[in-house]
XYZ file of N, CA and C in Angstrom:
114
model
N 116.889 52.199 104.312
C 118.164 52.310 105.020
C 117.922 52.770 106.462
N 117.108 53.889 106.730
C 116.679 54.682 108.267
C 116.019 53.211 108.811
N 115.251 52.465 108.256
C 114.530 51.178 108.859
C 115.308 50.652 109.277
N 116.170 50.054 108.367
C 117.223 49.357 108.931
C 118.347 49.433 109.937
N 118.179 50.623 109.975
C 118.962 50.857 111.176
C 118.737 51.056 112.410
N 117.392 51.182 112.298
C 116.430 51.552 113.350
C 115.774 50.103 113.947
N 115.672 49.153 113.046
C 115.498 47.752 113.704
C 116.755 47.299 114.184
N 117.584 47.409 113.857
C 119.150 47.024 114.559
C 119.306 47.458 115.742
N 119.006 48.919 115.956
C 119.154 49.581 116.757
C 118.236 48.692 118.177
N 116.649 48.476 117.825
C 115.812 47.677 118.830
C 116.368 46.411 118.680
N 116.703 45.585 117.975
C 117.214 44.292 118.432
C 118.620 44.343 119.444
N 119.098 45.665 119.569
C 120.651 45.619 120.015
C 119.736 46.023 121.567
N 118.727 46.723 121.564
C 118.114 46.957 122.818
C 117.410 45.705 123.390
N 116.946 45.415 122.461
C 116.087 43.825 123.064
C 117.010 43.223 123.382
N 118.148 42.390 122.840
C 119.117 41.827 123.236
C 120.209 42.234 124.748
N 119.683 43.855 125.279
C 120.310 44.426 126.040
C 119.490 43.863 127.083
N 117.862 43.839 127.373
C 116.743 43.652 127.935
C 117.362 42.625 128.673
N 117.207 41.418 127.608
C 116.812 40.074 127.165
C 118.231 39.428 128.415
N 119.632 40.165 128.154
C 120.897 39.795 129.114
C 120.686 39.804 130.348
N 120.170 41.261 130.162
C 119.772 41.635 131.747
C 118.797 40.803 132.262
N 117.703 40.405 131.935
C 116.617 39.732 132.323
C 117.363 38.148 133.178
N 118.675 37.799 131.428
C 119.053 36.072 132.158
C 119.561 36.524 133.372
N 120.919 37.155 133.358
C 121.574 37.904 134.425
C 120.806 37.778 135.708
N 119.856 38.262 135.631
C 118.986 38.496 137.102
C 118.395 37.370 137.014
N 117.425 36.148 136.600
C 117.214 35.121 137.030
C 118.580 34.197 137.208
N 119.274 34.101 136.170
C 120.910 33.058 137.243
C 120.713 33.636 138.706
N 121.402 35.375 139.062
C 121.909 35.573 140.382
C 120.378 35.067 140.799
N 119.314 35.235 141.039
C 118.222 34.293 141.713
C 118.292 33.108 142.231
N 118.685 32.480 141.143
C 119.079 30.892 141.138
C 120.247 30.647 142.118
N 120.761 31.563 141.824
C 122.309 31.166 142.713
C 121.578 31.721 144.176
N 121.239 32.396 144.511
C 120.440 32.506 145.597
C 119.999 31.512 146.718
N 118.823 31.180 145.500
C 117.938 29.823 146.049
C 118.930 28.897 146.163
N 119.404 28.296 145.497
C 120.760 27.483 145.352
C 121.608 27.361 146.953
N 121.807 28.646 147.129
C 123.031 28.925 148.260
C 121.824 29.110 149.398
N 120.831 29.322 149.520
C 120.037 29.061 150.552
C 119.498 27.619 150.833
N 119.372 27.039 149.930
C 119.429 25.462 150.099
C 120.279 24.989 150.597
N 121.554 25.309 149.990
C 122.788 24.369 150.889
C 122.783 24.724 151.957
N 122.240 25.850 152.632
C 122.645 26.515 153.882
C 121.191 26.059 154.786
């Protein structure tokens, strides 16, 4: 039961990582993106 909650717990963190990580490569993209058109 403590396992289990305790892997939930790191997948809810990995998954926290993992947002943040896309998050910051999109705004990148949108970056490069908007420096191209410009």
């Amino acid at each position: 039961m403590i396992e289990s909650r305790c892997s939930s717990e790191a997948q809810q963190q990995a998954g926290k990582t993992s947002s943040r990580i896309k998050r910051a490569l999109d705004a990148m993209e949108e970056d490069e993106v908007s420096r191209a058109a410009n």
